[in-house]
């Protein structure tokens, strides 16, 4: 009974919920802002490049040199091809910000066109152009395009008119036309437009921007050489969506600033939807928002999921009901069990004591996360260079692994550690340097100390370098015959086996042990922390059901196994099942066409039996009216659902639209 | 299920080989005929047996379990065969006509099985009982059953063929852990169905595991034979599909509804009969719907936060949405769209938004312009919150790309909140990635099991007698406003159409001939007059014109003969 409408929160019953929604509202705001910043940042490079490109082409238009090169160039329309990736809806934001940027900083003449707006073949008017272009030009373009279509001849009259109004455009900023989805345009329309525009390229500073979802070769496929030679194309590559996702996960989840966390399952579901269904970062964000909402809606204790100071204040203000909830949390119960008996009694009886302990636990939860992420990053730095990536290539894979269980107990971890023990020195040193960088930037004092120690190790490692060079100088192989070579090699092998380890190897082992220790102290799975439920959202089923639903499965389950929904202990379709289920079950037995009379008769048999009468008593042709009516309704319901349809192939038959058992 | 039949169904090709001729052989000389299919069956079995032994090396417990399942399945099938031969209508003599399809026969068997289901503890017929072989309509299976004499041999066959398949079935769901199936790489319809079936199978197996042997048999009994082939390899699935659709010849029984005393019921009788009859499971259904009502506050919240809610699942969701509307939306601006209504259009939806919600008087040239206007005015006034409740957003009239695009654009506005339902099994196909992102759906499964009373009442169900009352009244109304000459012209056409109603190839009256007739009846004096008149008819949708193959215009009244007769009678009475 609580709505959140825009800014005001109506709250009728539970006043406690008031707080959640304020938190939620601010939280979703934060996400949006975060997301926005990310988007901006990610595409900034591309947009800057684009802006530069447009500027440059405009400049070259106005100050023309007289040499051959620039004259050649002058007859071409400068074109930027943006390769954006396959998920089209996601591009909307990019294009919007691009249009805005160009509009604000460079030129008022920006037209953004979508394929579906200009499908007409003959008298199409480019609505985008209509909106943005100055009127005379608009007339010219539209007219010339129309004329071109009608007469199939080069445009002459508009050019004359243009020359009269040319002075008007002389110092005008460039005219930018953005084709949002190049693939969807009809090639004919596009070709005509380019041809017409190329007529004006001397009078007008035109710039095209193509948004491409697949690959740059699309341009060659869509436009014949005669047309594409009129364009001077420069390629811009946006960040791929997987990289985008990686950044989002990195910025939102692998940080202790953002307190809402996913459990491993939920993260897997969302990443799965992303990778296997849509490649849409927007949908990922939607999933994030949904789970945020679900978390705050279903977990009253989520009030404690906020900044440390706030959370401590909230913990102090908990009412008795909330304290009870805390006591019922599985993680808290585990914590209680570990305590000494007197403490246990205290925790179970005194709510004040619980609040105190709760504050303590919250502090430790914050601390745990502060240490968790830098440690995770360090481990990732070390394992992401290993062959075959035993712990995953992406940091999110390692993250999921760490969330699920104690990572050091897995086989993959063991093999990764073994591989690290074989790393060459320069690789190890670069890794360690990266680790040191990560650790020095984190706030926790403990980790800073670790970072310091790692730095020392790195320094020693580098010092070894010079020592070793002196060592190994005499050991080069001289030119010998095969026999001697073999012998020397054998000797060397022998010697290596017996020889004690080099200082580097000792150091490397020390490093590995050190890292292992780091992992074991900091990368505990969050389940081990008391009160982790407050931060972590774990209902992966809900997320999947709401985002990636399977309506057809649900209908078919409902039809063939009604007991799943109607709480019935029997587990089989008895003859008393809803009519539509009986009808459905019967229709499964049929081929492509179904005889309605047979169907009706079969149904009548079942229905009669359900009433407790003897089914063999019904005579052919005598079906009770009510049963007939129920049959009709059930059949038309099946028709409505799309399982059967009426057909004229045979009298009183319907065609099945599904086949096999589906 | 007997191994022979299963083998036959595994290879779609084999099913094709048993033509009518071979079935005839079975029936005429069953002993001899039986050899042919048996040979081929064994060939198939031999193939299976290669895989058999190593499959069978499982633990003893599992083996027992599989055996139990296998025998359970046979028992069930045998019983089915017996039931088909015995109790249900199309037994005995009907079987011997070739028109009787195997499939439709199975339906009757199924019915009789289900009819017996309440007494679930019935002991199934022993495998060797004569009844089991008594239905020749089951072709090869019946024959195989007959020839297999030693029960031991049968057992061997089970071990060699069944476990492999069952094992596969058992293994497949296990491989997909809960999270795995979440992430299954591609979700084409077929694969989903497979999944679904695997799940079903899993459930059945689990069920079988838990229950007593007699229950096992019962559960196995309901595993429909038609499903089995799908369990096979993917190629055989494809073959199956094409064999099912290759032949245009369909074998179903020839009986028609005319055999019934009341072949067709009209809409009113139907409504009267169904009204107030409590369905079985009323309590459970009620409870289910109560569960759904708990979501109301959550929906409201999610709608306000920019999501749109989509309901799916079996059963009419109209009452649920209606309850939501009456309990939550009374104070706010909302619009209810009945998508299942056969004459709803995008224009009417947009019109009601502009007129009722935005209170804009004035017309628009095109829906695009109207959309733009709506979008602009709603963006300008963010305080105006509009709730759109769309029953059946997948309704036949709303399925077009343009309509969905427009609805999606509406839904993407921050102050428009959409709550919709879908029912058709292929409904999600109307949205592509772009539209889905516009709609921003949150899917909710709300299986209600409520009858689609209102939704199906508009459908021209083939079982429902069309009263034609609507068409008749519109005819009379329009004609009443016309001149006597015009009425005469129409009458002429109607009479001609009635005369030739027995002619199945009648495509209409050609314009020239019509003109001739009208002239003879002194109704028109030039073909221009007639054409003007016809244009008027056409505008009122009284007639339809069609260009024939010879590019001559043919005129037709798109009303069924009964209505037309009624109409003429009424005219005569006046």
Short mmCIF file of N, CA, C and O in Angstrom, two decimals, chain A residues 432-505:
data_model
loop_
_atom_site.label_atom_id
_atom_site.label_comp_id
_atom_site.label_asym_id
_atom_site.label_seq_id
_atom_site.Cartn_x
_atom_site.Cartn_y
_atom_site.Cartn_z
N UNK A 432 53.00 -7.50 -10.66
CA UNK A 432 53.14 -7.02 -9.29
C UNK A 432 53.04 -5.50 -9.24
O UNK A 432 52.44 -4.94 -8.33
N UNK A 433 53.61 -4.88 -10.24
CA UNK A 433 53.53 -3.41 -10.25
C UNK A 433 52.08 -2.95 -10.34
O UNK A 433 51.66 -2.02 -9.66
N UNK A 434 51.32 -3.66 -11.19
CA UNK A 434 49.90 -3.30 -11.30
C UNK A 434 49.21 -3.49 -9.95
O UNK A 434 48.39 -2.66 -9.53
N UNK A 435 49.52 -4.61 -9.31
CA UNK A 435 48.90 -4.90 -8.01
C UNK A 435 49.22 -3.79 -7.02
O UNK A 435 48.35 -3.32 -6.29
N UNK A 436 50.49 -3.42 -7.02
CA UNK A 436 50.91 -2.38 -6.08
C UNK A 436 50.12 -1.11 -6.33
O UNK A 436 49.64 -0.45 -5.40
N UNK A 437 49.94 -0.81 -7.60
CA UNK A 437 49.17 0.37 -7.96
C UNK A 437 47.76 0.30 -7.37
O UNK A 437 47.25 1.25 -6.78
N UNK A 438 47.12 -0.87 -7.58
CA UNK A 438 45.76 -1.04 -7.07
C UNK A 438 45.73 -0.89 -5.56
O UNK A 438 44.88 -0.21 -4.99
N UNK A 439 46.69 -1.52 -4.92
CA UNK A 439 46.64 -1.57 -3.45
C UNK A 439 46.96 -0.22 -2.83
O UNK A 439 46.42 0.13 -1.79
N UNK A 440 47.83 0.53 -3.48
CA UNK A 440 48.15 1.83 -2.88
C UNK A 440 46.99 2.80 -3.00
O UNK A 440 46.86 3.72 -2.21
N UNK A 441 46.16 2.58 -4.00
CA UNK A 441 45.04 3.50 -4.18
C UNK A 441 43.87 3.21 -3.24
O UNK A 441 42.97 4.01 -3.12
N UNK A 442 43.86 2.03 -2.65
CA UNK A 442 42.70 1.72 -1.81
C UNK A 442 42.87 2.32 -0.43
O UNK A 442 43.96 2.71 -0.02
N UNK A 443 41.75 2.41 0.26
CA UNK A 443 41.75 3.20 1.49
C UNK A 443 42.20 2.40 2.71
O UNK A 443 42.67 2.96 3.67
N UNK A 444 41.96 1.10 2.62
CA UNK A 444 42.22 0.29 3.81
C UNK A 444 43.70 0.28 4.16
O UNK A 444 44.56 0.12 3.29
N UNK A 445 43.98 0.46 5.44
CA UNK A 445 45.38 0.55 5.88
C UNK A 445 46.07 -0.79 5.71
O UNK A 445 47.23 -0.87 5.33
N UNK A 446 45.30 -1.81 6.01
CA UNK A 446 45.87 -3.15 5.95
C UNK A 446 46.40 -3.44 4.54
O UNK A 446 47.51 -3.92 4.35
N UNK A 447 45.57 -3.10 3.58
CA UNK A 447 45.95 -3.39 2.20
C UNK A 447 47.08 -2.49 1.74
O UNK A 447 47.90 -2.88 0.92
N UNK A 448 47.11 -1.30 2.30
CA UNK A 448 48.21 -0.40 1.93
C UNK A 448 49.54 -1.00 2.35
O UNK A 448 50.53 -0.91 1.64
N UNK A 449 49.48 -1.62 3.54
CA UNK A 449 50.69 -2.26 4.03
C UNK A 449 51.11 -3.41 3.10
O UNK A 449 52.28 -3.55 2.75
N UNK A 450 50.09 -4.15 2.69
CA UNK A 450 50.36 -5.25 1.76
C UNK A 450 50.99 -4.71 0.50
O UNK A 450 51.97 -5.27 -0.02
N UNK A 451 50.46 -3.62 0.04
CA UNK A 451 50.97 -2.99 -1.18
C UNK A 451 52.43 -2.62 -1.01
O UNK A 451 53.26 -2.84 -1.89
N UNK A 452 52.74 -2.07 0.17
CA UNK A 452 54.11 -1.67 0.47
C UNK A 452 55.04 -2.88 0.38
O UNK A 452 56.10 -2.82 -0.26
N UNK A 453 54.55 -3.97 0.98
CA UNK A 453 55.39 -5.16 0.99
C UNK A 453 55.61 -5.69 -0.42
O UNK A 453 56.72 -6.07 -0.80
N UNK A 454 54.55 -5.66 -1.19
CA UNK A 454 54.68 -6.13 -2.57
C UNK A 454 55.68 -5.28 -3.34
O UNK A 454 56.43 -5.77 -4.17
N UNK A 455 55.63 -4.00 -3.02
CA UNK A 455 56.55 -3.10 -3.71
C UNK A 455 58.00 -3.47 -3.38
O UNK A 455 58.86 -3.48 -4.26
N UNK A 456 58.20 -3.79 -2.12
CA UNK A 456 59.55 -4.20 -1.71
C UNK A 456 59.99 -5.43 -2.50
O UNK A 456 61.11 -5.50 -2.99
N UNK A 457 59.05 -6.37 -2.59
CA UNK A 457 59.38 -7.60 -3.32
C UNK A 457 59.74 -7.28 -4.76
O UNK A 457 60.73 -7.78 -5.30
N UNK A 458 58.95 -6.43 -5.34
CA UNK A 458 59.22 -6.07 -6.73
C UNK A 458 60.60 -5.47 -6.87
O UNK A 458 61.36 -5.78 -7.80
N UNK A 459 60.91 -4.62 -5.90
CA UNK A 459 62.22 -3.97 -5.94
C UNK A 459 63.34 -5.01 -5.87
O UNK A 459 64.28 -4.98 -6.67
N UNK A 460 63.17 -5.95 -4.94
CA UNK A 460 64.20 -6.99 -4.82
C UNK A 460 64.30 -7.77 -6.11
O UNK A 460 65.38 -8.15 -6.55
N UNK A 461 63.16 -8.01 -6.68
CA UNK A 461 63.10 -8.78 -7.92
C UNK A 461 63.91 -8.09 -9.00
O UNK A 461 64.67 -8.72 -9.73
N UNK A 462 63.71 -6.78 -9.06
CA UNK A 462 64.43 -6.05 -10.10
C UNK A 462 65.93 -6.03 -9.82
O UNK A 462 66.74 -6.05 -10.73
N UNK A 463 66.24 -6.00 -8.53
CA UNK A 463 67.65 -5.99 -8.17
C UNK A 463 68.30 -7.32 -8.57
O UNK A 463 69.43 -7.36 -9.05
N UNK A 464 67.53 -8.40 -8.39
CA UNK A 464 68.02 -9.71 -8.77
C UNK A 464 68.49 -9.73 -10.21
O UNK A 464 69.45 -10.38 -10.57
N UNK A 465 67.73 -9.00 -10.98
CA UNK A 465 67.96 -8.95 -12.41
C UNK A 465 69.43 -8.74 -12.74
O UNK A 465 70.04 -9.52 -13.46
N UNK A 466 69.98 -7.67 -12.13
CA UNK A 466 71.36 -7.33 -12.45
C UNK A 466 72.33 -8.40 -11.94
O UNK A 466 73.29 -8.73 -12.62
N UNK A 467 72.04 -8.94 -10.76
CA UNK A 467 72.91 -9.98 -10.21
C UNK A 467 72.98 -11.17 -11.15
O UNK A 467 74.04 -11.69 -11.44
N UNK A 468 71.78 -11.54 -11.59
CA UNK A 468 71.66 -12.76 -12.36
C UNK A 468 72.43 -12.67 -13.67
O UNK A 468 73.03 -13.63 -14.11
N UNK A 469 72.39 -11.46 -14.25
CA UNK A 469 73.06 -11.29 -15.53
C UNK A 469 74.54 -11.64 -15.42
O UNK A 469 75.11 -12.28 -16.29
N UNK A 470 75.15 -11.21 -14.33
CA UNK A 470 76.56 -11.53 -14.12
C UNK A 470 76.75 -13.04 -14.03
O UNK A 470 77.69 -13.60 -14.54
N UNK A 471 75.80 -13.64 -13.33
CA UNK A 471 75.86 -15.08 -13.10
C UNK A 471 75.90 -15.89 -14.37
O UNK A 471 76.76 -16.73 -14.56
N UNK A 472 74.94 -15.60 -15.20
CA UNK A 472 74.69 -16.51 -16.32
C UNK A 472 75.56 -16.23 -17.53
O UNK A 472 75.41 -16.86 -18.56
N UNK A 473 76.49 -15.26 -17.36
CA UNK A 473 77.24 -14.86 -18.54
C UNK A 473 78.11 -15.99 -19.09
O UNK A 473 78.24 -16.15 -20.29
N UNK A 474 78.69 -16.82 -18.22
CA UNK A 474 79.60 -17.85 -18.67
C UNK A 474 78.95 -19.10 -19.21
O UNK A 474 79.63 -20.00 -19.67
N UNK A 475 77.67 -19.18 -19.11
CA UNK A 475 77.03 -20.46 -19.35
C UNK A 475 76.54 -20.71 -20.77
O UNK A 475 75.77 -21.63 -21.00
N UNK A 476 76.94 -19.88 -21.71
CA UNK A 476 76.44 -20.07 -23.08
C UNK A 476 76.94 -21.38 -23.67
O UNK A 476 77.96 -21.94 -23.26
N UNK A 477 76.19 -21.94 -24.60
CA UNK A 477 76.58 -23.20 -25.22
C UNK A 477 77.56 -22.94 -26.35
O UNK A 477 77.30 -22.11 -27.22
N UNK A 478 78.65 -23.66 -26.31
CA UNK A 478 79.58 -23.50 -27.42
C UNK A 478 79.17 -24.40 -28.57
O UNK A 478 78.40 -25.35 -28.39
N UNK A 479 79.72 -24.06 -29.73
CA UNK A 479 79.37 -24.85 -30.91
C UNK A 479 80.05 -26.22 -30.81
O UNK A 479 81.26 -26.32 -30.73
N UNK A 480 79.26 -27.26 -30.80
CA UNK A 480 79.83 -28.62 -30.67
C UNK A 480 79.09 -29.55 -31.61
O UNK A 480 78.16 -29.16 -32.30
N UNK A 481 79.49 -30.81 -31.61
CA UNK A 481 78.73 -31.77 -32.41
C UNK A 481 77.54 -32.27 -31.61
O UNK A 481 77.36 -31.95 -30.44
N UNK A 482 76.76 -33.11 -32.29
CA UNK A 482 75.50 -33.53 -31.70
C UNK A 482 75.71 -34.30 -30.41
O UNK A 482 75.02 -34.09 -29.41
N UNK A 483 76.65 -35.16 -30.41
CA UNK A 483 76.89 -36.01 -29.24
C UNK A 483 77.22 -35.17 -28.01
O UNK A 483 76.66 -35.35 -26.94
N UNK A 484 78.11 -34.21 -28.25
CA UNK A 484 78.51 -33.38 -27.13
C UNK A 484 77.37 -32.52 -26.62
O UNK A 484 77.21 -32.33 -25.42
N UNK A 485 76.61 -32.07 -27.60
CA UNK A 485 75.48 -31.22 -27.22
C UNK A 485 74.55 -31.99 -26.29
O UNK A 485 74.12 -31.51 -25.24
N UNK A 486 74.26 -33.23 -26.71
CA UNK A 486 73.36 -34.06 -25.92
C UNK A 486 73.91 -34.24 -24.50
O UNK A 486 73.19 -34.12 -23.52
N UNK A 487 75.17 -34.47 -24.49
CA UNK A 487 75.80 -34.71 -23.21
C UNK A 487 75.70 -33.48 -22.30
O UNK A 487 75.32 -33.58 -21.13
N UNK A 488 76.02 -32.35 -22.91
CA UNK A 488 75.95 -31.12 -22.11
C UNK A 488 74.53 -30.89 -21.60
O UNK A 488 74.33 -30.49 -20.45
N UNK A 489 73.60 -31.15 -22.52
CA UNK A 489 72.22 -30.91 -22.11
C UNK A 489 71.85 -31.82 -20.95
O UNK A 489 71.19 -31.39 -19.99
N UNK A 490 72.23 -33.04 -21.05
CA UNK A 490 71.94 -33.99 -19.97
C UNK A 490 72.55 -33.52 -18.66
O UNK A 490 71.91 -33.55 -17.61
N UNK A 491 73.77 -33.08 -18.79
CA UNK A 491 74.46 -32.59 -17.60
C UNK A 491 73.72 -31.42 -16.97
O UNK A 491 73.52 -31.35 -15.77
N UNK A 492 73.32 -30.54 -17.88
CA UNK A 492 72.62 -29.35 -17.38
C UNK A 492 71.33 -29.72 -16.67
O UNK A 492 70.96 -29.16 -15.64
N UNK A 493 70.67 -30.70 -17.27
CA UNK A 493 69.40 -31.14 -16.69
C UNK A 493 69.64 -31.72 -15.30
O UNK A 493 68.94 -31.39 -14.33
N UNK A 494 70.65 -32.56 -15.24
CA UNK A 494 71.04 -33.18 -13.98
C UNK A 494 71.28 -32.09 -12.94
O UNK A 494 70.75 -32.13 -11.83
N UNK A 495 72.05 -31.17 -13.41
CA UNK A 495 72.48 -30.10 -12.52
C UNK A 495 71.29 -29.28 -12.06
O UNK A 495 71.20 -28.89 -10.90
N UNK A 496 70.33 -29.10 -12.98
CA UNK A 496 69.15 -28.30 -12.61
C UNK A 496 68.33 -29.03 -11.56
O UNK A 496 67.76 -28.44 -10.66
N UNK A 497 68.29 -30.35 -11.73
CA UNK A 497 67.47 -31.11 -10.79
C UNK A 497 68.05 -31.03 -9.37
O UNK A 497 67.33 -30.91 -8.41
N UNK A 498 69.34 -31.14 -9.35
CA UNK A 498 69.96 -31.16 -8.02
C UNK A 498 70.16 -29.76 -7.48
O UNK A 498 70.12 -29.56 -6.27
N UNK A 499 70.34 -28.84 -8.39
CA UNK A 499 70.70 -27.49 -7.97
C UNK A 499 69.59 -26.90 -7.09
O UNK A 499 68.41 -27.12 -7.32
N UNK A 500 69.98 -26.15 -6.14
CA UNK A 500 68.93 -25.50 -5.37
C UNK A 500 68.39 -24.33 -6.17
O UNK A 500 69.02 -23.85 -7.13
N UNK A 501 67.23 -23.91 -5.76
CA UNK A 501 66.51 -22.92 -6.57
C UNK A 501 67.26 -21.61 -6.67
O UNK A 501 67.97 -21.22 -5.73
N UNK A 502 67.04 -20.95 -7.79
CA UNK A 502 67.66 -19.64 -7.95
C UNK A 502 66.95 -18.67 -7.02
O UNK A 502 65.81 -18.90 -6.61
N UNK A 503 67.61 -17.59 -6.73
CA UNK A 503 66.98 -16.59 -5.84
C UNK A 503 65.63 -16.13 -6.41
O UNK A 503 64.69 -15.89 -5.66
N UNK A 504 65.57 -16.05 -7.75
CA UNK A 504 64.31 -15.59 -8.33
C UNK A 504 63.19 -16.56 -8.02
O UNK A 504 62.08 -16.17 -7.66
N UNK A 505 63.50 -17.86 -8.14
CA UNK A 505 62.47 -18.86 -7.89
C UNK A 505 61.99 -18.80 -6.46
O UNK A 505 60.79 -18.91 -6.17
#
